[in-house]
mmCIF file with all atom_site columns, C-alpha atoms and ligand atoms in Angstrom:
data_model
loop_
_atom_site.group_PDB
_atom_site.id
_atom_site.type_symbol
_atom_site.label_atom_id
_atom_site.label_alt_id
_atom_site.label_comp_id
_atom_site.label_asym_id
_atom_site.label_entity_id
_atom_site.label_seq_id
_atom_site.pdbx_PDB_ins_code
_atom_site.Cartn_x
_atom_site.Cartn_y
_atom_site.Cartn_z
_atom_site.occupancy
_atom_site.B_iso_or_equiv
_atom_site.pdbx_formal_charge
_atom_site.auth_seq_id
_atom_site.auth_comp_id
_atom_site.auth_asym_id
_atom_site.auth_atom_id
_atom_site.pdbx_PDB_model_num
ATOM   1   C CA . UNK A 1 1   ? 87.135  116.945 106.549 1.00 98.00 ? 1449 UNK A CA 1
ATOM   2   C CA . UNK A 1 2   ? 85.069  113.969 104.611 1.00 98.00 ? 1450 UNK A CA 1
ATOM   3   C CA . UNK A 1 3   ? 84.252  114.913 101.039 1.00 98.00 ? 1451 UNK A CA 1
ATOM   4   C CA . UNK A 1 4   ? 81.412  113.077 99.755  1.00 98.00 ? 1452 UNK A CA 1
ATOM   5   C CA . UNK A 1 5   ? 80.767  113.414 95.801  1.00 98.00 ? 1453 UNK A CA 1
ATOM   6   C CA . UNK A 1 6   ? 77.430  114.724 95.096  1.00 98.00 ? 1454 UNK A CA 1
ATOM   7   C CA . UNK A 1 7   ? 76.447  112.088 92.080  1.00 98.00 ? 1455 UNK A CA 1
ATOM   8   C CA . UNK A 1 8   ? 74.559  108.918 91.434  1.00 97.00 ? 1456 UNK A CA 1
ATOM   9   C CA . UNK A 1 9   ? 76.725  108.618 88.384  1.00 97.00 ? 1457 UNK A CA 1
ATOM   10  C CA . UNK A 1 10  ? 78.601  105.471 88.877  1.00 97.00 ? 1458 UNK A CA 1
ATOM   11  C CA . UNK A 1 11  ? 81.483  106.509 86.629  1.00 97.00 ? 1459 UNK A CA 1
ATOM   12  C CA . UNK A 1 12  ? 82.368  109.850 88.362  1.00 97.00 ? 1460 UNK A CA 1
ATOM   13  C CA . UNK A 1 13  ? 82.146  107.891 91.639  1.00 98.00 ? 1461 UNK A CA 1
ATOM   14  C CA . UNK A 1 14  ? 84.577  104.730 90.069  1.00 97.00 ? 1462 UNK A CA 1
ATOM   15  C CA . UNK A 1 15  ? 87.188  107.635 88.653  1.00 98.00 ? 1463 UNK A CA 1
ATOM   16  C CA . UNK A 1 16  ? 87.208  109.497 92.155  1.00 97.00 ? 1464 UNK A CA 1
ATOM   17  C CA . UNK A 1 17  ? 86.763  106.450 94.588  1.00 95.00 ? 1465 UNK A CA 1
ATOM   18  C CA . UNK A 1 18  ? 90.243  107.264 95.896  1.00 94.00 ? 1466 UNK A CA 1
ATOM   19  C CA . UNK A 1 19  ? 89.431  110.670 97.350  1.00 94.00 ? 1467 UNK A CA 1
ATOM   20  C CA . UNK A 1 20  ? 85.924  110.448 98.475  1.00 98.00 ? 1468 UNK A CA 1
ATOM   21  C CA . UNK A 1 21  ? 84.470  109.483 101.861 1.00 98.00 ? 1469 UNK A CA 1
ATOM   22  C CA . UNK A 1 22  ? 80.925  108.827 100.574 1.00 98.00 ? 1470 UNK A CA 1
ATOM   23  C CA . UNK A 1 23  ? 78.396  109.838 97.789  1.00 98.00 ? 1471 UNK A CA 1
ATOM   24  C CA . UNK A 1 24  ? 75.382  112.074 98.565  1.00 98.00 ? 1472 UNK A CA 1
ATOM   25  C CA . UNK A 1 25  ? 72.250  111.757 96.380  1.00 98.00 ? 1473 UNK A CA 1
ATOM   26  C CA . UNK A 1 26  ? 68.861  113.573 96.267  1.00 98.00 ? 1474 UNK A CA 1
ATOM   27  C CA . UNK A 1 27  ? 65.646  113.291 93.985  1.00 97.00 ? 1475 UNK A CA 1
ATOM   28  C CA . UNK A 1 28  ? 67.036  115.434 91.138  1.00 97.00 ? 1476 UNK A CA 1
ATOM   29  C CA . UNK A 1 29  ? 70.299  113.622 91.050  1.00 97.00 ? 1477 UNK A CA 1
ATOM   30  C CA . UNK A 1 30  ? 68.345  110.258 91.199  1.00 96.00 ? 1478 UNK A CA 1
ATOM   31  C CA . UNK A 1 31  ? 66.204  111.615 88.522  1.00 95.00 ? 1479 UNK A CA 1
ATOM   32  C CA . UNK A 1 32  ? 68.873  112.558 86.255  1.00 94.00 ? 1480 UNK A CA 1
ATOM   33  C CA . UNK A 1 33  ? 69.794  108.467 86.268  1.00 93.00 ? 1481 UNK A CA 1
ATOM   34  C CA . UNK A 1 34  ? 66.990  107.579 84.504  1.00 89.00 ? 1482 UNK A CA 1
ATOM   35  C CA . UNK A 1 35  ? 67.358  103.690 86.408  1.00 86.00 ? 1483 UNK A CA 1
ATOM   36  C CA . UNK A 1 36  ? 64.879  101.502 85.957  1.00 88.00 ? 1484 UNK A CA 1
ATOM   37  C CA . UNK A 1 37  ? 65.722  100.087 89.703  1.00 94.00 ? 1485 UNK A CA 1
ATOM   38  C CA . UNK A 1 38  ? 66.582  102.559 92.107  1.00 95.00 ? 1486 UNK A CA 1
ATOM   39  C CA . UNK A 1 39  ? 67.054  99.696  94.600  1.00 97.00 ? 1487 UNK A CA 1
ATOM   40  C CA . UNK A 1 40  ? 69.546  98.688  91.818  1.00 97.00 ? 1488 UNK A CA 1
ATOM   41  C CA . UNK A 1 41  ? 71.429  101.862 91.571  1.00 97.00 ? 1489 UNK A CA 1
ATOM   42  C CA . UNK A 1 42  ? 71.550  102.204 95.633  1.00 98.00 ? 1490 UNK A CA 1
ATOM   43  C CA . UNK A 1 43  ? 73.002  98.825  95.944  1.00 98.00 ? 1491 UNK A CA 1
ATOM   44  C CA . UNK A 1 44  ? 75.698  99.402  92.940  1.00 97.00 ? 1492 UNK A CA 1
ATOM   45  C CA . UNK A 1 45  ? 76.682  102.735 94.458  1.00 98.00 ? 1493 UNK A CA 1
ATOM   46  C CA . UNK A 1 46  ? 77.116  101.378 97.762  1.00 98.00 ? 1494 UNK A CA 1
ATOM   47  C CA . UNK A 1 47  ? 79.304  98.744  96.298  1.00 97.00 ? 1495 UNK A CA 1
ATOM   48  C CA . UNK A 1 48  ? 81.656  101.053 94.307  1.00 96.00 ? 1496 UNK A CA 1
ATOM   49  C CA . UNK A 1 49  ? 82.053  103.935 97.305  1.00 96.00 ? 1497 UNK A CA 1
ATOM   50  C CA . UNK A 1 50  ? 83.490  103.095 100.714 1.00 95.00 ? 1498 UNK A CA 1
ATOM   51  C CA . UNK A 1 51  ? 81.716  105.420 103.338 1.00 97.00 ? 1499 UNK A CA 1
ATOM   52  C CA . UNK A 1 52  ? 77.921  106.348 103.954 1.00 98.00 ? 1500 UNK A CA 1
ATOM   53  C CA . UNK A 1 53  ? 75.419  106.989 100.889 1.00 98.00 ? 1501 UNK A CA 1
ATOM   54  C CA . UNK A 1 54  ? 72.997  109.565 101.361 1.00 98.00 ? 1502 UNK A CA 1
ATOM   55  C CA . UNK A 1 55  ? 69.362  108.413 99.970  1.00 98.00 ? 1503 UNK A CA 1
ATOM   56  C CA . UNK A 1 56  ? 66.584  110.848 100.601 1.00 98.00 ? 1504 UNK A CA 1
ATOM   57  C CA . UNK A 1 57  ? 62.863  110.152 101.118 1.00 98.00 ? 1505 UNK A CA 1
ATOM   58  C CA . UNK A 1 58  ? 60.355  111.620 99.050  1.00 97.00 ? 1506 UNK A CA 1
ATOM   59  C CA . UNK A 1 59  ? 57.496  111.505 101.240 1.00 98.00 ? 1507 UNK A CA 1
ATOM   60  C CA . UNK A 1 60  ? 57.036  114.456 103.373 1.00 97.00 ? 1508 UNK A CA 1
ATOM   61  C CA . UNK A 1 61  ? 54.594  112.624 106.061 1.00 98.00 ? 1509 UNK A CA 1
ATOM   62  C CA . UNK A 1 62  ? 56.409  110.675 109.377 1.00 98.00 ? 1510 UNK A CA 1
ATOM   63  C CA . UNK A 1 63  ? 54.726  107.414 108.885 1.00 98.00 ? 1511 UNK A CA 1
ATOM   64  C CA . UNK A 1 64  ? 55.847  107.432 106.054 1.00 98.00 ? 1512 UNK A CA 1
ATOM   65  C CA . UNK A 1 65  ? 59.532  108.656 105.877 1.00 98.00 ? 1513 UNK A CA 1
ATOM   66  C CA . UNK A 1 66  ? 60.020  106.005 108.348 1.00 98.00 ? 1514 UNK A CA 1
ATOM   67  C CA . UNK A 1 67  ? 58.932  103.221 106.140 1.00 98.00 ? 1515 UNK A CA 1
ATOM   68  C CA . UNK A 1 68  ? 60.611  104.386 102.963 1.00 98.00 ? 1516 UNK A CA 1
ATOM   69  C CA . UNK A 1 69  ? 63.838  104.806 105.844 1.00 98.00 ? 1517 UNK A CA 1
ATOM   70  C CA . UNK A 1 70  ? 63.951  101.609 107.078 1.00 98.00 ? 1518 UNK A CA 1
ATOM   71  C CA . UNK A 1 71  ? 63.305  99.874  103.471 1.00 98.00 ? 1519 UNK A CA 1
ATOM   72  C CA . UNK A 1 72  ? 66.343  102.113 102.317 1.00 98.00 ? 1520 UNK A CA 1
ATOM   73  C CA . UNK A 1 73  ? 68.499  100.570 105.089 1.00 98.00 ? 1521 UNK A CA 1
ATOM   74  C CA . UNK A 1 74  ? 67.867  97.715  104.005 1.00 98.00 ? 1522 UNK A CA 1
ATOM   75  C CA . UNK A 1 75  ? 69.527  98.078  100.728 1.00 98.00 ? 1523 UNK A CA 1
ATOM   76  C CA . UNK A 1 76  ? 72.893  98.293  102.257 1.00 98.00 ? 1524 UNK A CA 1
ATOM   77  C CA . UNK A 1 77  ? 74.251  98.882  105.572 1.00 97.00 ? 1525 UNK A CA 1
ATOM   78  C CA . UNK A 1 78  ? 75.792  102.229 104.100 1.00 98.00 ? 1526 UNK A CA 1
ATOM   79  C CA . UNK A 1 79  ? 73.012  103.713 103.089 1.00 98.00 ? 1527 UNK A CA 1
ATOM   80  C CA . UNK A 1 80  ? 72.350  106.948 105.778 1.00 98.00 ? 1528 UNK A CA 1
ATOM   81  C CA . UNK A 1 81  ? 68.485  107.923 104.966 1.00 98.00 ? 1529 UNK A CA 1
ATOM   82  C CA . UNK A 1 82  ? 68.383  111.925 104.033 1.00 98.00 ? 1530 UNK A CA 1
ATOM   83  C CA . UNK A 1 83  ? 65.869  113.443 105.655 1.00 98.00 ? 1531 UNK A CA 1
ATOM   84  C CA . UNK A 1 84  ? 64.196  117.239 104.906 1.00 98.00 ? 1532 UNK A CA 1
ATOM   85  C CA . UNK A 1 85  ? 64.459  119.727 107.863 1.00 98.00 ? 1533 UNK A CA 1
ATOM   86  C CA . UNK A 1 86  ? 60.718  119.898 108.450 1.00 98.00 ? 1534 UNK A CA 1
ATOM   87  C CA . UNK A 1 87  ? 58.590  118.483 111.237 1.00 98.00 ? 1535 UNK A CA 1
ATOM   88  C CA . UNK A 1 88  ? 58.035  115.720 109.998 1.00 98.00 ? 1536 UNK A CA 1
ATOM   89  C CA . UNK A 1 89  ? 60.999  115.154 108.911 1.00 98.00 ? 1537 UNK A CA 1
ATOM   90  C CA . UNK A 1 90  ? 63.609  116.062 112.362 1.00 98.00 ? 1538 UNK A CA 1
ATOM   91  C CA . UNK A 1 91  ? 60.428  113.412 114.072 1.00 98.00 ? 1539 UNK A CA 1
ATOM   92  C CA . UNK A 1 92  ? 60.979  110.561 111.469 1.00 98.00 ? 1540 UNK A CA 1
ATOM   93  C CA . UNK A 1 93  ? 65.272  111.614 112.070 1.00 98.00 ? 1541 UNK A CA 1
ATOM   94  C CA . UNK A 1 94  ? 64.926  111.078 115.672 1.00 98.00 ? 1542 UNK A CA 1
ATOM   95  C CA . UNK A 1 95  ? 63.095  107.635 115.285 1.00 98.00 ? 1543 UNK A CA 1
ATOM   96  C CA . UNK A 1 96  ? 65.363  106.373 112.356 1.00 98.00 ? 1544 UNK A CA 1
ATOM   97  C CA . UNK A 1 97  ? 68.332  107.388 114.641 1.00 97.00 ? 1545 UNK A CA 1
ATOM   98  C CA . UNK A 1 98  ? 67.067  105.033 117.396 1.00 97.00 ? 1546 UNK A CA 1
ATOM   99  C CA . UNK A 1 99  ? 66.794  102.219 115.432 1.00 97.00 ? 1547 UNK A CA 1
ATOM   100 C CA . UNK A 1 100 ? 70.579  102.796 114.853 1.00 97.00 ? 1548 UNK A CA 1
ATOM   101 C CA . UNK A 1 101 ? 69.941  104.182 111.449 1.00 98.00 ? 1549 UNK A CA 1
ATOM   102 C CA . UNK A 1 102 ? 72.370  106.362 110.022 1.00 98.00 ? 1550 UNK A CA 1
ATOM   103 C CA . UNK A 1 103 ? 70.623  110.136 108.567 1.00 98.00 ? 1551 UNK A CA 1
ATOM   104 C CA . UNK A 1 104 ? 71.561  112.977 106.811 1.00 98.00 ? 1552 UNK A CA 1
ATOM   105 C CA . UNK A 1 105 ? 69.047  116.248 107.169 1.00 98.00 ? 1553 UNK A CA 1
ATOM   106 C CA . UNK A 1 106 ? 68.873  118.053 104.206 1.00 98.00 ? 1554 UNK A CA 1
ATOM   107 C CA . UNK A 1 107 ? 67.051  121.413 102.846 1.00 98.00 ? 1555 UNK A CA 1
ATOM   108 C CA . UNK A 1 108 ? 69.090  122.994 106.149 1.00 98.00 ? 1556 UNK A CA 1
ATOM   109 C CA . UNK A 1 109 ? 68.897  126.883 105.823 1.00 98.00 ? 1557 UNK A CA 1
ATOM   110 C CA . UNK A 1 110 ? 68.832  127.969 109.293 1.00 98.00 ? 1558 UNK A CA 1
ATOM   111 C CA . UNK A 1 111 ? 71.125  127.802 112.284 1.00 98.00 ? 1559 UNK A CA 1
ATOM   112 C CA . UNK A 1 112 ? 67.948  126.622 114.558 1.00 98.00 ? 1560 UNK A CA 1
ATOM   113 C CA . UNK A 1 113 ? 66.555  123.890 111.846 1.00 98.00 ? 1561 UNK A CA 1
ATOM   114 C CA . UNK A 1 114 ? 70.397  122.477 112.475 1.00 98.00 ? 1562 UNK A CA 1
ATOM   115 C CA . UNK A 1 115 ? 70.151  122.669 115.939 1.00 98.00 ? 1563 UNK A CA 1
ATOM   116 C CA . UNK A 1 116 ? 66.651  120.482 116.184 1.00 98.00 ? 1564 UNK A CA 1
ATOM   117 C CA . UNK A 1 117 ? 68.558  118.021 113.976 1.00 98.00 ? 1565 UNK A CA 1
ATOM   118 C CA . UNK A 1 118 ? 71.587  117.721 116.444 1.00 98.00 ? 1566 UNK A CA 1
ATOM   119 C CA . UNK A 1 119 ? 69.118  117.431 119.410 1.00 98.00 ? 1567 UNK A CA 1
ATOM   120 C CA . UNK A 1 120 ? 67.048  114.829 117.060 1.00 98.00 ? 1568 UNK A CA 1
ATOM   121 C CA . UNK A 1 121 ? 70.388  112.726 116.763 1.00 98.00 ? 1569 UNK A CA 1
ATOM   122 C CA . UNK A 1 122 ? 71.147  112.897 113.240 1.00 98.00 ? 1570 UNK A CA 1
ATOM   123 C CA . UNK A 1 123 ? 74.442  111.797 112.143 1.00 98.00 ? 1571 UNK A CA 1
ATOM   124 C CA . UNK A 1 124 ? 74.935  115.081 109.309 1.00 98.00 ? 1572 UNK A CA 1
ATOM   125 C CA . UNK A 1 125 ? 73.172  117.623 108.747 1.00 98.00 ? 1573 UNK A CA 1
ATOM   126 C CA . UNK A 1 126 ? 73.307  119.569 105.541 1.00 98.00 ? 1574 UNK A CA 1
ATOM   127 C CA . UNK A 1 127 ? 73.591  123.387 105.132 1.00 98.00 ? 1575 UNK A CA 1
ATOM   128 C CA . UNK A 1 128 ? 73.124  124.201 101.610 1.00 98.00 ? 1576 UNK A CA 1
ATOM   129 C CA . UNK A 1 129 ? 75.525  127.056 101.340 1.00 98.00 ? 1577 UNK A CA 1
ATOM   130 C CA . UNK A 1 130 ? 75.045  127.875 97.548  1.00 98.00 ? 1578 UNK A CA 1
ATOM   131 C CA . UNK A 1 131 ? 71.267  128.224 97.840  1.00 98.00 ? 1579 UNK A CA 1
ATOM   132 C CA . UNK A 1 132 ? 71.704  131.126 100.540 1.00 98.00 ? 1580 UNK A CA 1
ATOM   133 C CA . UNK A 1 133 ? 74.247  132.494 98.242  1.00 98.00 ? 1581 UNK A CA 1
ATOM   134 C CA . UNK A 1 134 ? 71.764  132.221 95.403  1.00 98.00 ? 1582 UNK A CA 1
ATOM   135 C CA . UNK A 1 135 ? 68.746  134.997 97.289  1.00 98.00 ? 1583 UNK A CA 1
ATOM   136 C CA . UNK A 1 136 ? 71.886  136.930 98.380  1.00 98.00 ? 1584 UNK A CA 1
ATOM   137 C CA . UNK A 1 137 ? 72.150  135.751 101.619 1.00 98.00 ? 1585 UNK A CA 1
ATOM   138 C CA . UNK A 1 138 ? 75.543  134.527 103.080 1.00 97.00 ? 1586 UNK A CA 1
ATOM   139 C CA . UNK A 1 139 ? 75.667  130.912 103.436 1.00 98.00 ? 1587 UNK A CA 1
ATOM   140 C CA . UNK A 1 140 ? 79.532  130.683 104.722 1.00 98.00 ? 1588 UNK A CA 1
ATOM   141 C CA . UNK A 1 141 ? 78.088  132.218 107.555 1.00 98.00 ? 1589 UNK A CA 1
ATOM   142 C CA . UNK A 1 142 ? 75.856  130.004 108.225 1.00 98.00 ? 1590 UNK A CA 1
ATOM   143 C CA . UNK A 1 143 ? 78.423  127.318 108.062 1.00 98.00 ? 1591 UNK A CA 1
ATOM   144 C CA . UNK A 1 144 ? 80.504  129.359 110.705 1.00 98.00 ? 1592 UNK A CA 1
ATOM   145 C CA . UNK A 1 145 ? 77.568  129.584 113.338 1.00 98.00 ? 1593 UNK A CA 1
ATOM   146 C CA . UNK A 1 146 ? 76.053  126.597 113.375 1.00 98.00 ? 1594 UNK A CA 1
ATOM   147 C CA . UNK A 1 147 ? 80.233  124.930 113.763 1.00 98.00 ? 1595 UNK A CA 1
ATOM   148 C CA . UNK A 1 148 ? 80.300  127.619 116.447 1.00 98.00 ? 1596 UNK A CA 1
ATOM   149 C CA . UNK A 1 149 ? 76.960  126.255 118.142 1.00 98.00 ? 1597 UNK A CA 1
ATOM   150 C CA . UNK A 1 150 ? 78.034  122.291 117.583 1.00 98.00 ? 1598 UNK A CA 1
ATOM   151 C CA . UNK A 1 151 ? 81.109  122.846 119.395 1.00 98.00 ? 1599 UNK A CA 1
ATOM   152 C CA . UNK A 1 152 ? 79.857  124.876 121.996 1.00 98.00 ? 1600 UNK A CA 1
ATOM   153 C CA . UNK A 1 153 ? 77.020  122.213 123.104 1.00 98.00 ? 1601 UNK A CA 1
ATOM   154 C CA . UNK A 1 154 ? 79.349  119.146 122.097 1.00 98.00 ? 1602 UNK A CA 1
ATOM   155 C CA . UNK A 1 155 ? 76.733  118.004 119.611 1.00 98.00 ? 1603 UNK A CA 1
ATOM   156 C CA . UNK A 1 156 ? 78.418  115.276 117.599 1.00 97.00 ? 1604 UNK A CA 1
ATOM   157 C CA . UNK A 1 157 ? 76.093  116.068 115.077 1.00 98.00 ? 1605 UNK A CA 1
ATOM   158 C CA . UNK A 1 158 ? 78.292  116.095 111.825 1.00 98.00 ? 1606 UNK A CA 1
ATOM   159 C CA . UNK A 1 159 ? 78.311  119.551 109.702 1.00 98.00 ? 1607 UNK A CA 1
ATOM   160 C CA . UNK A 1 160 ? 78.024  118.780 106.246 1.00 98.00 ? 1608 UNK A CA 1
ATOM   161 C CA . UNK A 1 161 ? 77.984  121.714 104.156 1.00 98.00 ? 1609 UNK A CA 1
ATOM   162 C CA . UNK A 1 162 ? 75.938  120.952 100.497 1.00 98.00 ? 1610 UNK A CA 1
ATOM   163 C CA . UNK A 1 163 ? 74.513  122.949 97.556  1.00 98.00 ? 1611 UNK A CA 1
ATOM   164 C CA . UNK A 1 164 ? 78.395  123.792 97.010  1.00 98.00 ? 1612 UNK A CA 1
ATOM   165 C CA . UNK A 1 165 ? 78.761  126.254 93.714  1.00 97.00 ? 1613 UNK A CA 1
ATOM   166 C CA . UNK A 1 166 ? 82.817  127.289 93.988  1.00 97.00 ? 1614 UNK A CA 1
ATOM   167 C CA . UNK A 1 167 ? 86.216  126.083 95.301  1.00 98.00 ? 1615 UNK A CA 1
ATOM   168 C CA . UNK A 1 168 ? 86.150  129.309 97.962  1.00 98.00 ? 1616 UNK A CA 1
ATOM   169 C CA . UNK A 1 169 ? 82.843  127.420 99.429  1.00 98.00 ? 1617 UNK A CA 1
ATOM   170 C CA . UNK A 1 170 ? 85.126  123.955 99.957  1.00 98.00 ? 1618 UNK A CA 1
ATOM   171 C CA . UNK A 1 171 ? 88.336  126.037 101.390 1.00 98.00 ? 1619 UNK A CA 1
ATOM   172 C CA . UNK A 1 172 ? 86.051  128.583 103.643 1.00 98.00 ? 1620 UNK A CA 1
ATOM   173 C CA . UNK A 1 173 ? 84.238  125.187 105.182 1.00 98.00 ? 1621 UNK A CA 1
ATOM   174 C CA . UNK A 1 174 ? 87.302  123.086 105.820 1.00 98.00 ? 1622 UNK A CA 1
ATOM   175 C CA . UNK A 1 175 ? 88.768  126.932 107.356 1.00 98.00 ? 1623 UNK A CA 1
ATOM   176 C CA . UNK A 1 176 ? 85.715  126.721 109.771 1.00 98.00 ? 1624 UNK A CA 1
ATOM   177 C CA . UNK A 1 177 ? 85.945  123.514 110.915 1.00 98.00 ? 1625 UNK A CA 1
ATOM   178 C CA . UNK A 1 178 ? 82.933  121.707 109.124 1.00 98.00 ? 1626 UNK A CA 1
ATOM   179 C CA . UNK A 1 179 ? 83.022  117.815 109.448 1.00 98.00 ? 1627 UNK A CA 1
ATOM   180 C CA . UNK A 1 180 ? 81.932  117.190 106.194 1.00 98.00 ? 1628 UNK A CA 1
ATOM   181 C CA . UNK A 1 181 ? 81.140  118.770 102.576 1.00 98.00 ? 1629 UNK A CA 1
ATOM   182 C CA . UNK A 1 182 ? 79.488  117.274 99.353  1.00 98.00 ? 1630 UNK A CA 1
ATOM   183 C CA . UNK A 1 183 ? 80.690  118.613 95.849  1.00 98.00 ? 1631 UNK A CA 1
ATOM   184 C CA . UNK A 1 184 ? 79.872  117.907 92.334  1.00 98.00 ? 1632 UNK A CA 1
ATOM   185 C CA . UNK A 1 185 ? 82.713  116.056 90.408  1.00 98.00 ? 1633 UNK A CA 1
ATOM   186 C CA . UNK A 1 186 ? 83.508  119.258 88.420  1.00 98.00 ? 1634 UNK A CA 1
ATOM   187 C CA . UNK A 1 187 ? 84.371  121.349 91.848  1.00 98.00 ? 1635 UNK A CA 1
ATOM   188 C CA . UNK A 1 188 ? 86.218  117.998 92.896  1.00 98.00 ? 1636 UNK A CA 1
ATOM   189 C CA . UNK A 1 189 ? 87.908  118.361 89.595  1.00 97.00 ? 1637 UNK A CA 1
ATOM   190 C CA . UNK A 1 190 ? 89.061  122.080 90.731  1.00 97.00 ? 1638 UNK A CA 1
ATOM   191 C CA . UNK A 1 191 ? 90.471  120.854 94.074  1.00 97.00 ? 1639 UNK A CA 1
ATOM   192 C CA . UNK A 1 192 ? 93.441  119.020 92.474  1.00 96.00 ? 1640 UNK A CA 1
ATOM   193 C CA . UNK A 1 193 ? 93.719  120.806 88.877  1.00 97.00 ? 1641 UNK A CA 1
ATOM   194 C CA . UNK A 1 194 ? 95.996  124.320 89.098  1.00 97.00 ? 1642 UNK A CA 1
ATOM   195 C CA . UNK A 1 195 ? 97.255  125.626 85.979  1.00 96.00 ? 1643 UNK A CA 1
ATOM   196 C CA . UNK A 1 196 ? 100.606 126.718 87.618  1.00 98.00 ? 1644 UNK A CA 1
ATOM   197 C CA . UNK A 1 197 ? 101.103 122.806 88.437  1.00 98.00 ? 1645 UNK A CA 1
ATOM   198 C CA . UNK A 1 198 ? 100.263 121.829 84.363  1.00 97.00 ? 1646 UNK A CA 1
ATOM   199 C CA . UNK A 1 199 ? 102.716 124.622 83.107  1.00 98.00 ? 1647 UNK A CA 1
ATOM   200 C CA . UNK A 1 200 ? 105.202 123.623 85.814  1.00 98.00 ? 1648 UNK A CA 1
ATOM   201 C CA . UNK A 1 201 ? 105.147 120.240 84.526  1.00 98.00 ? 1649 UNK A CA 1
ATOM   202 C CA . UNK A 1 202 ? 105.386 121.821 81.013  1.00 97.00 ? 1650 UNK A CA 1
ATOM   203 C CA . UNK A 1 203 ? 108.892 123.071 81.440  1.00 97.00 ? 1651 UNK A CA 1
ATOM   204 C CA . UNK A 1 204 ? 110.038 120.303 83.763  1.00 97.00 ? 1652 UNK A CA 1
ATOM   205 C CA . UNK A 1 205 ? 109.620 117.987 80.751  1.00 96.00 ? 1653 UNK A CA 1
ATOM   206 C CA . UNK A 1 206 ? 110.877 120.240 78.005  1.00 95.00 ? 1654 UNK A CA 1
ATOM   207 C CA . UNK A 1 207 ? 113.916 120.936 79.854  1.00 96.00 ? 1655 UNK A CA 1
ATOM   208 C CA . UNK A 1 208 ? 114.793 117.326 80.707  1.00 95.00 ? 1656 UNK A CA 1
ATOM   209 C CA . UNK A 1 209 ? 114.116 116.725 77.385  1.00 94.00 ? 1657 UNK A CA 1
ATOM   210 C CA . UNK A 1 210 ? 117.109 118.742 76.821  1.00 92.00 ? 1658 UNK A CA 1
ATOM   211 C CA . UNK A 1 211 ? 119.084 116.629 78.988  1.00 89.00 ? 1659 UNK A CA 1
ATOM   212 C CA . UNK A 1 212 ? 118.301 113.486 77.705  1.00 72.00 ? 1660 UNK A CA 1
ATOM   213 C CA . UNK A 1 213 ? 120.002 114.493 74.168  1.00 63.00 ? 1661 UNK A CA 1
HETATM 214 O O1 . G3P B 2 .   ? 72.511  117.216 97.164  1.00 69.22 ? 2319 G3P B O1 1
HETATM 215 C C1 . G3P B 2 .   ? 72.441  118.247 98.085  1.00 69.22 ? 2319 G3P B C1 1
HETATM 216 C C2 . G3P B 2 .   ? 72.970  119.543 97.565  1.00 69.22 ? 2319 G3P B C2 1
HETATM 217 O O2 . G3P B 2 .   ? 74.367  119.474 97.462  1.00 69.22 ? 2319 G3P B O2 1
HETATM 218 C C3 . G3P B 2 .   ? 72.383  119.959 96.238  1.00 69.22 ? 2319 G3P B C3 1
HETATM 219 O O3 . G3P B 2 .   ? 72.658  121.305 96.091  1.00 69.22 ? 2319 G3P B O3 1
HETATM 220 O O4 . G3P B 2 .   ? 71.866  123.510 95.303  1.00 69.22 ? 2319 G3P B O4 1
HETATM 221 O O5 . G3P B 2 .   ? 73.451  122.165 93.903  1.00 69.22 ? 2319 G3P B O5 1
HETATM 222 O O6 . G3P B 2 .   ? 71.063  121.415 94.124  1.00 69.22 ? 2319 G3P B O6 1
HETATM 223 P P1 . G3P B 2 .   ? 72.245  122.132 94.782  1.00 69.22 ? 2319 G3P B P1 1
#
């Protein structure tokens, strides 16, 4: 399963380079950088991270989705152009994907939104598991139908479960089979760190201690 890191922070991307397939970014996440170039900060994370970089549009009209797409490509031959499951959006995917141009649709909530985006070409598409969770709604199980339909139409559409709040969310997706999954650095952070392995390594050292006397 590919593990992107969910960040435009530079630093979190540099300390975890070694176990990441990608970044993912979005608006907010952009926002949060503050750059004064965003062409800038593209090109510098797509410089420090082997793998795709996700860069969504902000326009929400096709015309225009495709321009911002195409200038985004040309920022680095890494960067696959996120796209919102709308209209507008699965038409400008479609087009984007044509010109050989890797994309990633995003704002997924619905088995049938992924299933236009496999049939639009897109190279991921992103359920966002933690948001279904959040109006009480089960977004694992989303994750686990929309595998089931991929594999049953051979879409090689690429499942790559987002909006990821808890460790269960990353074990339950690679369990199902999805390609792909995005986490913030502190649920990276989780994936390695077990307090059983810290206090294990407590009394491995205090006893050798003891034997180096
Ligand atoms: O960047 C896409 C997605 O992972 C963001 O999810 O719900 O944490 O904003 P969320």
């Amino acid at each position: 399963m590919e593990i992107f890191l969910d960040t435009a922070d530079l630093s979190e991307i540099r300390l975890y380079a070694d176990f990441i397939d990608g970044v993912t970014t979005n608006p907010s996440i952009i926002a949060k950088r503050n750059a004064s170039d965003f062409d800038e900060l593209i090109k510098d994370i797509c410089q420090t991270v082997a793998g795709l970089v996700s860069v969504e549009v902000i326009s929400e009209i096709y015309d225009e989705m495709l321009e911002e797409g195409e200038q985004f490509a040309k920022i680095h031959s890494n960067v696959c152009v996120k796209l919102p499951c709308t209209f507008d959006g699965l038409r400008a995917c479609k087009s984007l994907s044509l010109n050989g141009i890797a994309t990633n649709l995003t704002l997924c909530f619905s088995s049938a939104q992924a299933l236009l985006a496999a049939k639009c070409g897109a190279t991921y598409v992103s359920p966002f598991v933690g948001r279904l969770d959040d109006i009480g709604q089960s977004g694992i199980s989303l994750i686990e139908e929309i595998v089931n339909i991929f594999c049953v139409h051979g879409y090689e559409t690429k499942v790559l479960v987002a909006s990821v709040r808890n460790l269960q969310h990353v074990i339950q997706a690679a369990a199902l089979g999805a390609n792909a999954i995005t986490v913030p650095s502190t649920i990276l952070k989780q994936c390695f760190e077990h307090p059983l392995t810290t206090r294990g390594l407590e009394i491995f050292e205090k006893d050798w201690k003891k034997v180096k006397k």
